[in-house]
Short mmCIF file of C-alpha atoms and ligand atoms in Angstrom, two decimals:
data_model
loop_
_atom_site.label_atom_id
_atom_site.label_comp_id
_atom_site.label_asym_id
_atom_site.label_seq_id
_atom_site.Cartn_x
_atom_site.Cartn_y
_atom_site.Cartn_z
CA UNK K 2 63.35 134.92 123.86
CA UNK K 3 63.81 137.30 126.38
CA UNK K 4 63.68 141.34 124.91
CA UNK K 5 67.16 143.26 125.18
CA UNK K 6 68.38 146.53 124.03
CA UNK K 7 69.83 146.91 120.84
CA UNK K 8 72.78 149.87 120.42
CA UNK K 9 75.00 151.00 117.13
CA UNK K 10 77.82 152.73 117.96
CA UNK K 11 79.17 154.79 115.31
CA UNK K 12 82.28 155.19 117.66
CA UNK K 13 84.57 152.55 119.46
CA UNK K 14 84.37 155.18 122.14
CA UNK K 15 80.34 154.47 122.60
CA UNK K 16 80.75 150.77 122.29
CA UNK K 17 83.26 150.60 125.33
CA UNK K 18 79.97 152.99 127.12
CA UNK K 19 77.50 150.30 125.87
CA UNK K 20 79.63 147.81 126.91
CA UNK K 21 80.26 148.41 130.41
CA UNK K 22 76.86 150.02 130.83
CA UNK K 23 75.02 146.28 131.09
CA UNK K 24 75.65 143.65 132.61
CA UNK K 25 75.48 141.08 130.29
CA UNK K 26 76.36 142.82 126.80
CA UNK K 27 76.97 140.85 123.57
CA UNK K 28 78.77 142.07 120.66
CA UNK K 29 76.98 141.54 117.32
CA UNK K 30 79.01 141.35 113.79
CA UNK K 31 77.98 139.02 111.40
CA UNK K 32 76.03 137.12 114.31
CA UNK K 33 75.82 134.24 112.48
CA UNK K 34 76.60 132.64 115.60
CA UNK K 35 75.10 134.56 118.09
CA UNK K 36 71.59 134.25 116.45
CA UNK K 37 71.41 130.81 116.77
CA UNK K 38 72.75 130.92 120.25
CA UNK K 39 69.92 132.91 121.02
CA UNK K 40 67.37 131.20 119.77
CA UNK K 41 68.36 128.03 120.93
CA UNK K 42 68.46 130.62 124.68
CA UNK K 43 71.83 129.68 125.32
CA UNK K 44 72.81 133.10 125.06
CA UNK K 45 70.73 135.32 126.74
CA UNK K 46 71.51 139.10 126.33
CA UNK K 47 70.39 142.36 128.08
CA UNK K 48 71.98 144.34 125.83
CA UNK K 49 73.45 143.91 121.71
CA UNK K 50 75.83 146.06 120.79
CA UNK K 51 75.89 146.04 116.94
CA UNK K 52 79.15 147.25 115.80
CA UNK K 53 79.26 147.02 112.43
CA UNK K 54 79.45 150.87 111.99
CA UNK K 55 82.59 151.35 113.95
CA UNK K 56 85.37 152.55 111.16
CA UNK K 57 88.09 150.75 110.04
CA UNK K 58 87.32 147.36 111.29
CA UNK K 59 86.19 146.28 108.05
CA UNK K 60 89.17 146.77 106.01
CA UNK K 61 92.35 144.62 105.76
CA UNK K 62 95.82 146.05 104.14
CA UNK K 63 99.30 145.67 103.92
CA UNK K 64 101.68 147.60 106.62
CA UNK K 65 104.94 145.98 107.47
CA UNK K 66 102.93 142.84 108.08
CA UNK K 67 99.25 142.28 107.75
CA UNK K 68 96.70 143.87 109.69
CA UNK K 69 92.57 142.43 109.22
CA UNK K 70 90.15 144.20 110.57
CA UNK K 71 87.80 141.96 112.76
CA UNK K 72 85.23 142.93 111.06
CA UNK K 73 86.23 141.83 107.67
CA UNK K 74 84.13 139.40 106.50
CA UNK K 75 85.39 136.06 105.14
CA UNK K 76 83.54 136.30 101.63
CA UNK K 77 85.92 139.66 101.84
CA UNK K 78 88.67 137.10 102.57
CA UNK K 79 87.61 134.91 99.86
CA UNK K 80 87.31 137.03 96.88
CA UNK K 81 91.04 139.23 97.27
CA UNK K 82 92.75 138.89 94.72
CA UNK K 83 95.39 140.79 96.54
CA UNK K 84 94.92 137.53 99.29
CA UNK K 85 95.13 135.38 96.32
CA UNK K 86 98.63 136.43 94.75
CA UNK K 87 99.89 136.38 98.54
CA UNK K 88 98.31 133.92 100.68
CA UNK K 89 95.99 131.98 99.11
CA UNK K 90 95.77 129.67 101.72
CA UNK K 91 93.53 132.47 103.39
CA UNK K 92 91.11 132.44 100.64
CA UNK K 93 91.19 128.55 100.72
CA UNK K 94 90.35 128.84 104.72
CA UNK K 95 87.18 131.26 104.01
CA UNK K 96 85.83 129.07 100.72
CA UNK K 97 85.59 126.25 103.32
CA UNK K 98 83.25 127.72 106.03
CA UNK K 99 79.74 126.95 105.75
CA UNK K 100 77.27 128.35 102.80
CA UNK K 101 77.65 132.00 100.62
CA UNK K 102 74.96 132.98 103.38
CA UNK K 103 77.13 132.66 105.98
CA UNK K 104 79.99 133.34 104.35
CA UNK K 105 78.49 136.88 103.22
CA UNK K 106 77.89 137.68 107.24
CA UNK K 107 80.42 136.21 109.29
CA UNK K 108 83.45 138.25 109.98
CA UNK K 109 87.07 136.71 110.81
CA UNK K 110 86.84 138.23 114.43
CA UNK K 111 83.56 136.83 115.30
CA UNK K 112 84.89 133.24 113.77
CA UNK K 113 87.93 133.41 116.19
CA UNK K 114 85.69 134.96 119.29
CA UNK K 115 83.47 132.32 119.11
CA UNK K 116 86.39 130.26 119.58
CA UNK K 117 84.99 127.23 118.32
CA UNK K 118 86.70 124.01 118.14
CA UNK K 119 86.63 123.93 114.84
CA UNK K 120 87.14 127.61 113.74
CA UNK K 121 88.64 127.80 110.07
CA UNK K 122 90.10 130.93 110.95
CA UNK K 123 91.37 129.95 114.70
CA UNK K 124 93.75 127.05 113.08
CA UNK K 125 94.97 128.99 109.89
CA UNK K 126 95.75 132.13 111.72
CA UNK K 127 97.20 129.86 114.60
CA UNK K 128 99.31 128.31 111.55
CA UNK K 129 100.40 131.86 110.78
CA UNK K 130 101.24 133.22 114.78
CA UNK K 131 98.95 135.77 114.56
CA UNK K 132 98.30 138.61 116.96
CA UNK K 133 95.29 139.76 118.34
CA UNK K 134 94.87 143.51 119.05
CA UNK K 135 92.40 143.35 122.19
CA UNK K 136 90.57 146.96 123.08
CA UNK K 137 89.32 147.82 126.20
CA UNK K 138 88.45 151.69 128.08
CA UNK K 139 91.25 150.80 130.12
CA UNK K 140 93.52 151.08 127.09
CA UNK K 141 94.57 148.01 124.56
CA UNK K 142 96.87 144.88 124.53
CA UNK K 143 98.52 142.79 122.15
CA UNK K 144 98.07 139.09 122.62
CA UNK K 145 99.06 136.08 120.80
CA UNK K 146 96.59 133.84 119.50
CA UNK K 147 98.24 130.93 120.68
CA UNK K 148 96.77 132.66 124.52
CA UNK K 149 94.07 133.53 123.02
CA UNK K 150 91.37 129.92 123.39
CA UNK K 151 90.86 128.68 126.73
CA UNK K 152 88.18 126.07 125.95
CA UNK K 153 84.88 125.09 123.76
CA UNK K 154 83.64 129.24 122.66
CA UNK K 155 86.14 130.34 125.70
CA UNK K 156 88.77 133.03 125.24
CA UNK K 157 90.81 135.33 127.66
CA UNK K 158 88.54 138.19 126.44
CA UNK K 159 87.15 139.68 129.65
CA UNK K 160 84.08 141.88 130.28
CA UNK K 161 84.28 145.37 128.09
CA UNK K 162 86.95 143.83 126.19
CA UNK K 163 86.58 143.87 122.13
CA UNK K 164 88.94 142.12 119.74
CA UNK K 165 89.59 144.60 116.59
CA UNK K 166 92.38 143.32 114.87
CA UNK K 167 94.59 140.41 113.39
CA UNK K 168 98.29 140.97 112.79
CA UNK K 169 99.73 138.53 110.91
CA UNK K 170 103.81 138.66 110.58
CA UNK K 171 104.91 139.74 107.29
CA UNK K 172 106.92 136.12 107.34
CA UNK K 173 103.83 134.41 107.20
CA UNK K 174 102.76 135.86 103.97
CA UNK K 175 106.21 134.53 102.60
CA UNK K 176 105.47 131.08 103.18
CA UNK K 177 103.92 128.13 101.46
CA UNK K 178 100.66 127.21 102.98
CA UNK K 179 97.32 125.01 102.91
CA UNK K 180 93.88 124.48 104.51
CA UNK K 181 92.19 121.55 104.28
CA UNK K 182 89.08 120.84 106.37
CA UNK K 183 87.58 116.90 106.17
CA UNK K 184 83.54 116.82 106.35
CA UNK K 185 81.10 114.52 105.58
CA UNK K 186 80.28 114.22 101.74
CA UNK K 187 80.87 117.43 100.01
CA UNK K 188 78.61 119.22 102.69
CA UNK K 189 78.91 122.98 104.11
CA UNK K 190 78.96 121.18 107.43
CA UNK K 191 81.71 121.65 109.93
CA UNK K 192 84.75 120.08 109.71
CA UNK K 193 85.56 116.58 111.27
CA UNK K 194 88.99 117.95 111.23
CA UNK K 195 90.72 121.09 110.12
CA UNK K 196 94.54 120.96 108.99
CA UNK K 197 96.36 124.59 108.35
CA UNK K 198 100.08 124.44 107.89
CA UNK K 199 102.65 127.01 106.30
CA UNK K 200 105.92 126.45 105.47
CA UNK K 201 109.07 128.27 104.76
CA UNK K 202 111.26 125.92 102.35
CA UNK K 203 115.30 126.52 101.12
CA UNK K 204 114.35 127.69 97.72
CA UNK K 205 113.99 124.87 95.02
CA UNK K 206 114.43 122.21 97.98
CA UNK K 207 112.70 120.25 100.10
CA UNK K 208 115.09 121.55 103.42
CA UNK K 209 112.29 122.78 105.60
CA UNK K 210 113.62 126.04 107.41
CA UNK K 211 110.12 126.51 108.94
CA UNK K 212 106.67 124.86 109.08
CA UNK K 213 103.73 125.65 111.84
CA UNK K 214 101.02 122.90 111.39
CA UNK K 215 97.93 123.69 113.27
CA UNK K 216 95.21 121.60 113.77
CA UNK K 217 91.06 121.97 114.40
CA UNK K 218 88.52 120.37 115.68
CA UNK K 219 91.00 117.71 117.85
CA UNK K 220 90.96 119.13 121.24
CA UNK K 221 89.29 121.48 123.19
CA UNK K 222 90.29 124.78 121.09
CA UNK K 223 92.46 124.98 118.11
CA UNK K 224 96.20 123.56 118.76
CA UNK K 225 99.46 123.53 117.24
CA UNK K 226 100.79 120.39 116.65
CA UNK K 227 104.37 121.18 118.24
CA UNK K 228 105.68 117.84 118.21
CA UNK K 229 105.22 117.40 114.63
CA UNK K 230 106.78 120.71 113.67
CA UNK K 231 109.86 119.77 115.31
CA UNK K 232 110.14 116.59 113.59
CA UNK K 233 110.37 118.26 110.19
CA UNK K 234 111.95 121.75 111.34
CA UNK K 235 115.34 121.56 109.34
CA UNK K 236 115.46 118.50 107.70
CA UNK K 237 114.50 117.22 104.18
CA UNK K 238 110.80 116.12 103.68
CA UNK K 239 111.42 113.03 102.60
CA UNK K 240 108.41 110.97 102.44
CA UNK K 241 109.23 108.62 105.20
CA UNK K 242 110.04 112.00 107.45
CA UNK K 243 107.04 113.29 106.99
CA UNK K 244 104.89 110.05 108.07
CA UNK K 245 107.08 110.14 111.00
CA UNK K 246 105.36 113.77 111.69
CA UNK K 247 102.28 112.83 110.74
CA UNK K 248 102.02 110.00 113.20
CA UNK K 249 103.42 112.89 115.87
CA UNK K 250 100.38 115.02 115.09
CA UNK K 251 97.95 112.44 115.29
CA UNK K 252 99.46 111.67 118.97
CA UNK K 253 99.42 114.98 119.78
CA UNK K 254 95.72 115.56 119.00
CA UNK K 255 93.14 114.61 122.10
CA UNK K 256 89.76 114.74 120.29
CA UNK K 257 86.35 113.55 121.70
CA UNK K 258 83.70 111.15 119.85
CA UNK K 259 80.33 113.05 119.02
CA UNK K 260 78.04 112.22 116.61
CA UNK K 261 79.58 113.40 113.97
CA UNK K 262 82.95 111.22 114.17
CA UNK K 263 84.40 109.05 116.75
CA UNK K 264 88.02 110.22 118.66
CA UNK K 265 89.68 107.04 117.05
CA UNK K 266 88.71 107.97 113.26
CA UNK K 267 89.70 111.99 113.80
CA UNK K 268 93.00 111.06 114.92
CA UNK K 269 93.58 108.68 111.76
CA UNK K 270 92.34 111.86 110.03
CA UNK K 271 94.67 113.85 111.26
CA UNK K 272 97.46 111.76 110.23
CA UNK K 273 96.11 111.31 106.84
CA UNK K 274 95.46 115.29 106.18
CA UNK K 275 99.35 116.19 108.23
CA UNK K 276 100.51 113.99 105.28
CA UNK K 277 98.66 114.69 102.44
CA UNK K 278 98.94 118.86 103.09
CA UNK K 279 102.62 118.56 102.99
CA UNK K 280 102.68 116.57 100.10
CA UNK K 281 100.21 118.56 98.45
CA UNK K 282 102.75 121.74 98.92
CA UNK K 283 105.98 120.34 98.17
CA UNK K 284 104.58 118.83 94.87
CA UNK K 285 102.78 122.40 94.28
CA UNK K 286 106.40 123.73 92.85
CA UNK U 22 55.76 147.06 126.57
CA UNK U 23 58.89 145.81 124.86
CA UNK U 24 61.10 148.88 123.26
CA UNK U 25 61.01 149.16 119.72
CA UNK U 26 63.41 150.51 117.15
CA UNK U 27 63.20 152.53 113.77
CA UNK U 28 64.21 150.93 111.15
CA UNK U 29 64.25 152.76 107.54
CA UNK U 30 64.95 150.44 104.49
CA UNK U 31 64.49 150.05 100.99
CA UNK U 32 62.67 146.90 100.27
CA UNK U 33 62.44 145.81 96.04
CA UNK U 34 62.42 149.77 95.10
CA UNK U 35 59.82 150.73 98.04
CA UNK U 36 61.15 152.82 100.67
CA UNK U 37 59.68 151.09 104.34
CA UNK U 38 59.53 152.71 107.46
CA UNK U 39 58.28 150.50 110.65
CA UNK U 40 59.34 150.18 114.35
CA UNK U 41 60.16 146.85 115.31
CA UNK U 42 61.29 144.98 117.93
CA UNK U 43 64.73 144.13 118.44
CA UNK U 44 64.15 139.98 118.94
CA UNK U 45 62.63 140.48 115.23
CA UNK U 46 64.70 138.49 112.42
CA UNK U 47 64.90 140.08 109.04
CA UNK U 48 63.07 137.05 107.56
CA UNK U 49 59.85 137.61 110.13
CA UNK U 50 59.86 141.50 109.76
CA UNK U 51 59.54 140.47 105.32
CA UNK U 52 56.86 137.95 106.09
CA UNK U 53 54.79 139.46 109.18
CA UNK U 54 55.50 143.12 109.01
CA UNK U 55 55.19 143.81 105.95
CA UNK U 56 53.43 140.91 104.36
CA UNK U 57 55.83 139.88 101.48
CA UNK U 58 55.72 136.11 102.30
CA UNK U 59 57.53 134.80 98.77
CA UNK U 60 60.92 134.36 101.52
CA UNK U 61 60.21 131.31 102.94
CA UNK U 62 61.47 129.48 106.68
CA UNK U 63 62.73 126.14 106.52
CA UNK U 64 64.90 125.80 109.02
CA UNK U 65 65.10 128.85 110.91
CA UNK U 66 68.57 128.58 111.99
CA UNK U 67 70.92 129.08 108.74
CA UNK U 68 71.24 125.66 107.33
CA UNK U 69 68.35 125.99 104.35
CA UNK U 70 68.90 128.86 102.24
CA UNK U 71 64.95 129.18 102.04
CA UNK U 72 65.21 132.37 103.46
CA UNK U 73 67.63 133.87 100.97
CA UNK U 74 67.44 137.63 100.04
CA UNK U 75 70.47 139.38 98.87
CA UNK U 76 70.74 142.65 101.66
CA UNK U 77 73.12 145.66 100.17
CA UNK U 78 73.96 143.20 97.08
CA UNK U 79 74.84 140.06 99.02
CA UNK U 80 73.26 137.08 99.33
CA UNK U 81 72.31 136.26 103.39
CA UNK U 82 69.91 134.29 104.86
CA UNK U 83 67.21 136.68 106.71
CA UNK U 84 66.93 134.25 109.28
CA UNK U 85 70.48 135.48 110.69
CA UNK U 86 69.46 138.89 110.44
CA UNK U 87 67.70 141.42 112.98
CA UNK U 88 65.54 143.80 111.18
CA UNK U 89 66.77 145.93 113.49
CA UNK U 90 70.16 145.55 111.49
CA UNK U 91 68.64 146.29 108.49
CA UNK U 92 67.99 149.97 109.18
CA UNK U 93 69.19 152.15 105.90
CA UNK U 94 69.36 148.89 104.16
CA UNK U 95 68.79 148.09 100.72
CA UNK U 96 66.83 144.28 100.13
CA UNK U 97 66.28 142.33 97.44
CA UNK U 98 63.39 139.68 97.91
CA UNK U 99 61.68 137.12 95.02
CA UNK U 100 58.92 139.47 94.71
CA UNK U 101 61.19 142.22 93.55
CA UNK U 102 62.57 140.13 90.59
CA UNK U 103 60.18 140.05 88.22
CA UNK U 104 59.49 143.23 85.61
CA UNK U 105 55.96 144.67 85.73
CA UNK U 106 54.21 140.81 84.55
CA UNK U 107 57.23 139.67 82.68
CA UNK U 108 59.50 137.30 84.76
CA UNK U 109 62.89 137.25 85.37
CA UNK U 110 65.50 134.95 83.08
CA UNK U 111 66.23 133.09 86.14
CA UNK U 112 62.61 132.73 87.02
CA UNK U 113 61.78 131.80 83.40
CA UNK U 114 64.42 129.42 83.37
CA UNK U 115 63.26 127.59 86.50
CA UNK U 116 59.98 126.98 84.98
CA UNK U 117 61.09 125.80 81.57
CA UNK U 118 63.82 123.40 83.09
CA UNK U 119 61.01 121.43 85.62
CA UNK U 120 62.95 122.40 88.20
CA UNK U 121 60.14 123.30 90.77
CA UNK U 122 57.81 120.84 92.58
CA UNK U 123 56.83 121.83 96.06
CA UNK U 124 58.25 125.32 95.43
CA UNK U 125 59.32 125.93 99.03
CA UNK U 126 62.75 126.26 98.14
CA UNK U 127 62.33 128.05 94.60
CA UNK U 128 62.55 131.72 95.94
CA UNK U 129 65.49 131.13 97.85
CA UNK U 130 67.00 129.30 94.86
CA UNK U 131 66.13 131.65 92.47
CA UNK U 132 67.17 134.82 94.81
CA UNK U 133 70.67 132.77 95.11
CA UNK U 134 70.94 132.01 91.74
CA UNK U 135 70.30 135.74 90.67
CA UNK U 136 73.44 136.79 93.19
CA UNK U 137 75.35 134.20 91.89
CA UNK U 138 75.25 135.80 87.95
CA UNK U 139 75.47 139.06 88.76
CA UNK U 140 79.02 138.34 90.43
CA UNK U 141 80.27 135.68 87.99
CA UNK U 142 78.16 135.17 84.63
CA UNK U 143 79.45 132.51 83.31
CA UNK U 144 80.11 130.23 86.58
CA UNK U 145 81.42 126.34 85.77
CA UNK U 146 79.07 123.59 86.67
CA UNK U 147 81.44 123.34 90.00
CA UNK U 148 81.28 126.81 90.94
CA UNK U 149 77.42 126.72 90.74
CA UNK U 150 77.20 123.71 92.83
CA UNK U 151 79.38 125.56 95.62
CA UNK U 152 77.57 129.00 95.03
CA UNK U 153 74.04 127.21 95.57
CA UNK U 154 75.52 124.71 98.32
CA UNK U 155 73.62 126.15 100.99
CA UNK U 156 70.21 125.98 99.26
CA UNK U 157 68.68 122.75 100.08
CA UNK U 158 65.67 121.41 98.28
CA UNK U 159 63.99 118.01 99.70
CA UNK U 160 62.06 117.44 96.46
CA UNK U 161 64.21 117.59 92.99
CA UNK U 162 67.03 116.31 93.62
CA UNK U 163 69.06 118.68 92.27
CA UNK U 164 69.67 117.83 88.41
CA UNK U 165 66.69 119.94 87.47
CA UNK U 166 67.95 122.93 89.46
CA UNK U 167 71.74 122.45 87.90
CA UNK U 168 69.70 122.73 84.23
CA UNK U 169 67.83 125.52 85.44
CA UNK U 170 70.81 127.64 86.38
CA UNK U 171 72.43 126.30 82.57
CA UNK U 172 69.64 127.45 81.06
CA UNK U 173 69.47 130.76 82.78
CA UNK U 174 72.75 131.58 82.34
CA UNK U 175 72.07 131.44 78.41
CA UNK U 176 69.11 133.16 78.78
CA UNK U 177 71.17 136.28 80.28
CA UNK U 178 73.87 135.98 77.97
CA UNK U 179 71.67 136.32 74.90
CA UNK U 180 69.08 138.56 76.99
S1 LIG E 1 65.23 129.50 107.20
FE1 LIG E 1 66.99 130.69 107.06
S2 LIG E 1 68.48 129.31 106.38
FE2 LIG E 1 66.77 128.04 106.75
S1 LIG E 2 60.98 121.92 95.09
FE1 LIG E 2 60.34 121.17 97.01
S2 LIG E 2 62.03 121.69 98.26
FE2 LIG E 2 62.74 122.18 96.33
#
C-alpha cells in the first residue's frame, strides 16, 4: 500500500480545505469499508480525511421529522430505545449488518456512501423517502435518496462533496414497517436479498393508504419496487392481492448471478420476502 | 521517508506514546509496535473477530482500525484482563468449560465475551450467539464456547 496523508478536522470548515486540497481525498468514518478497499488496493488514496471529530454528525434527534447524523453509527441505531418505541424497523435494519465489530464502527452515512448493492441502510431509508443533506464549500443541497445511487459503490456525490445528514419525513416514523435481509445459514454475511417496506394502514384495517417496498441486493443499487406499491396502494391486503404484488416485485427486480446466488433464485426470493413482510405486519396488530 | 503521526493512547492502564505511520492498522501497531501480541490476525480483513479489542468501551476489530485513529484512545486488549496473577471470570471460565484448543481465537473470544457482559449480564443463549457471531473459531465447534460464556456469566453474577 501506497503511503498517504492522514488529516482530522475538528471543523467541517477544514475538511472542505482537506478535501479540495488533494487530488484524490477519501473520507474516513467507520472505514469499515474503506480499509478493506485499501488493502485489497482498489482504493488508493493520497490523502484520508478522518472526520470523526466534526460536531454534530454523530447524533440523531427528533425535529419536525428525523434528522441522523451520518456519522451515527448503526450499533447507535441498534440500541435506541427512543428508535425502538418509534421505528423499530431501524433497529431491525442495523441488528442485520454484519458482526458487533462492524456494527460498533460503521456509521449510517458511510453504509449509504458506499452505495452498495446491498446496503441495509440504502433500502430501509429508500423505504422511508429519505433526504440526504449533501455539503460542499460551494454551499449545501438537499437531495433525495431515490437520486442519490447511480451504480455498484456509485453516487451523485462529486469531488469536495460530503454527505452529513439523513432526513427522514416525520410520516415515515408513523408507519408500520419491516426489514428482512435473506443470507446463507444464520451467517453475518451479506444479504442475498434485502426487503424494507413501511406501510401506512386505515386504523384497525387492512385498507392500505400507503406502502413503499424497497428492495436490495436485485439490481445495480437499491430500488423501489414501484410496480408493486401500486398494486396494493388503496386497496385491502387480501392475501391473494398481495401475491399479485409480490409477483410485481419479483418482475421488477433485475439481479445478476454471483457466487453467492443465482438471478433466478433472488428473484423467487424476492417474491417470497414481498409476501411474507406484509404478512408479517398486518398479522403484527 | 514516509510521514509519521503522533498518536497518544491509553493501552490496558499504560499511557503509550509512538509515531506511526498512517498505512498502520490498530491490530499491527498492538502486535509490532508495542509488542502485546495476545490480539491475534486471522483474517485480516474483518470477517474473524481474532483481532477483537474493545477501543473507548466497544468491541471493534483492530484490523479495521488505523492506529493513527486511535490517538487519545482508550484500548482494552486480552493482556489487560487479568488482575495482577489472578484471571479474569471470563478467562477462568474458558478454561474450566474446555473451550480452548488451538487458542488462536480465545483472546478475541474472550475480549468479545467480556464486552458482551458488561452491556447485558444476563444475555439469553440467542443473544450470545448473535453478540459472539463474528468470532469464528475453526477448532471447537462452538458448544464448548456457548458453556464457557454460561459458565462465566455465573461466575460474574456470584463474583
Ligand atoms: S483479523 Fe481482524 S477480523 Fe480477522
Ligand atoms: S480454539 Fe482453535 S480456533 Fe478456536
Amino acid at each position: 500500500m501506497e503511503t498517504f496523508e492522514y488529516i482530522k478536522p475538528k471543523s467541517m470548515d477544514d475538511a472542505m480545505n482537506a478535501l479540495n486540497t488533494y487530488e484524490n481525498a477519501f473520507l474516513l468514518a467507520g472505514g469499515t469499508d474503506l480499509l478493506v478497499g485499501m488493502k485489497y488496493n482498489s482504493i488508493k488514496p493520497e490523502c484520508i480525511v478522518d472526520i470523526k471529530e466534526i460536531p454534530r454528525m454523530n447524533t440523531f434527534e427528533f425535529n419536525d421529522g428525523w434528522r441522523f447524523g451520518a456519522l451515527v453509527t448503526v450499533r447507535d441505531i441498534e440500541v435506541s430505545d427512543r428508535l425502538k418505541q418509534t421505528m423499530p424497523f431501524l433497529n431491525q435494519t442495523a441488528k442485520a449488518l454484519g458482526s458487533i465489530q462492524i456494527r460498533n464502527r460503521a456509521t449510517i452515512g458511510g453504509n449509504l456512501s458506499n452505495a452498495s448493492p446491498c446496503s441495509n441502510f440504502g433500502a430501509m431509508f429508500l423505504a422511508m423517502d429519505a433526504m440526504l443533506k449533501i455539503i460542499s464549500k460551494d454551499g449545501e443541497r438537499q437531495i433525495a435518496l431515490q437520486d442519490f445511487f447511480c451504480g455498484p459503490n456509485q453516487t451523485v456525490l462529486k469531488k469536495g462533496e460530503i454527505l452529513t445528514e439523513i432526513r427522514v419525513p416525520e410520516d415515515a416514523g408513523k408507519a408500520e414497517g419491516i426489514f428482512l435481509k435473506h443470507s446463507a445459514g444464520k451467517s453475518n454475511d451479506l444479504g442475498l436479498v434485502n426487503i424494507a417496506i413501511t406501510l401506512h394502514r386505515e386504523p384497525g384495517t387492512n385498507l392500505c393508504k400507503k406502502i413503499t417496498i424497497a428492495m436490495g441486493a436485485v439490481a445495480p443499487t437499491p430500488i423501489r419496487a414501484k410496480k408493486a406499491e401500486a398494486v396494493l396502494n388503496n386497496n385491502i391486503l387480501t392475501p391473494d392481492l398481495i401475491i399479485r404484488a409480490a409477483k410485481k416485485a419479483s418482475n421488477e427486480a433485475t439481479p445478476i448471478s454471483d457466487f453467492r446466488a443465482s438471478a433466478d433464485y433472488r428473484r423467487s426470493l424476492v417474491a417470497t420476502m414481498v409476501a411474507k413482510g406484509i404478512n408479517t405486519l398486518i398479522k403484527a396488530s | 521517508m514516509v510521514k509519521k503521526y503522533p498518536v497518544r493512547v491509553n493501552v490496558n492502564g499504560d499511557d503509550y506514546e509512538a509515531l506511526v505511520d498512517p498505512r498502520k492498522t490498530l491490530l499491527q501497531f498492538l502486535r509490532e509496535d508495542l509488542d502485546l501480541t495476545g490480539t491475534k490476525e486471522g483474517c485480516d480483513e474483518g470477517d474473524c473477530g481474532a483481532c477483537s479489542v474493545i477501543l473507548n468501551n466497544r468491541v471493534v476489530s483492530s484490523c479495521l482500525v488505523l492506529a493513527v485513529e486511535v490517538d487519545n484512545a482508550v484500548i482494552e486488549t486480552i493482556e489487560g484482563v487479568k488482575t495482577g496473577e489472578e484471571l479474569h471470570p471470563v478467562q477462568q471460565a474458558f478454561v474450566d468449560s474446555g473451550a480452548i484448543q488451538c487458542g488462536f481465537c480465545t483472546p478475541g473470544m474472550v475480549i468479545t465475551t467480556k464486552a458482551m457482559l458488561q452491556e447485558m449480564p444476563n444475555p439469553s443463549t440467542k443473544e450470545v450467539k448473535e453478540y459472539l457471531a463474528g468470532n469464528l473459531c475453526r477448532c471447537t465447534g462452538y458448544v464448548k464456547i456457548l458453556d464457557a460464556v454460561e459458565n462465566a456469566k455465573e461466575k460474574l453474577k456470584n463474583g
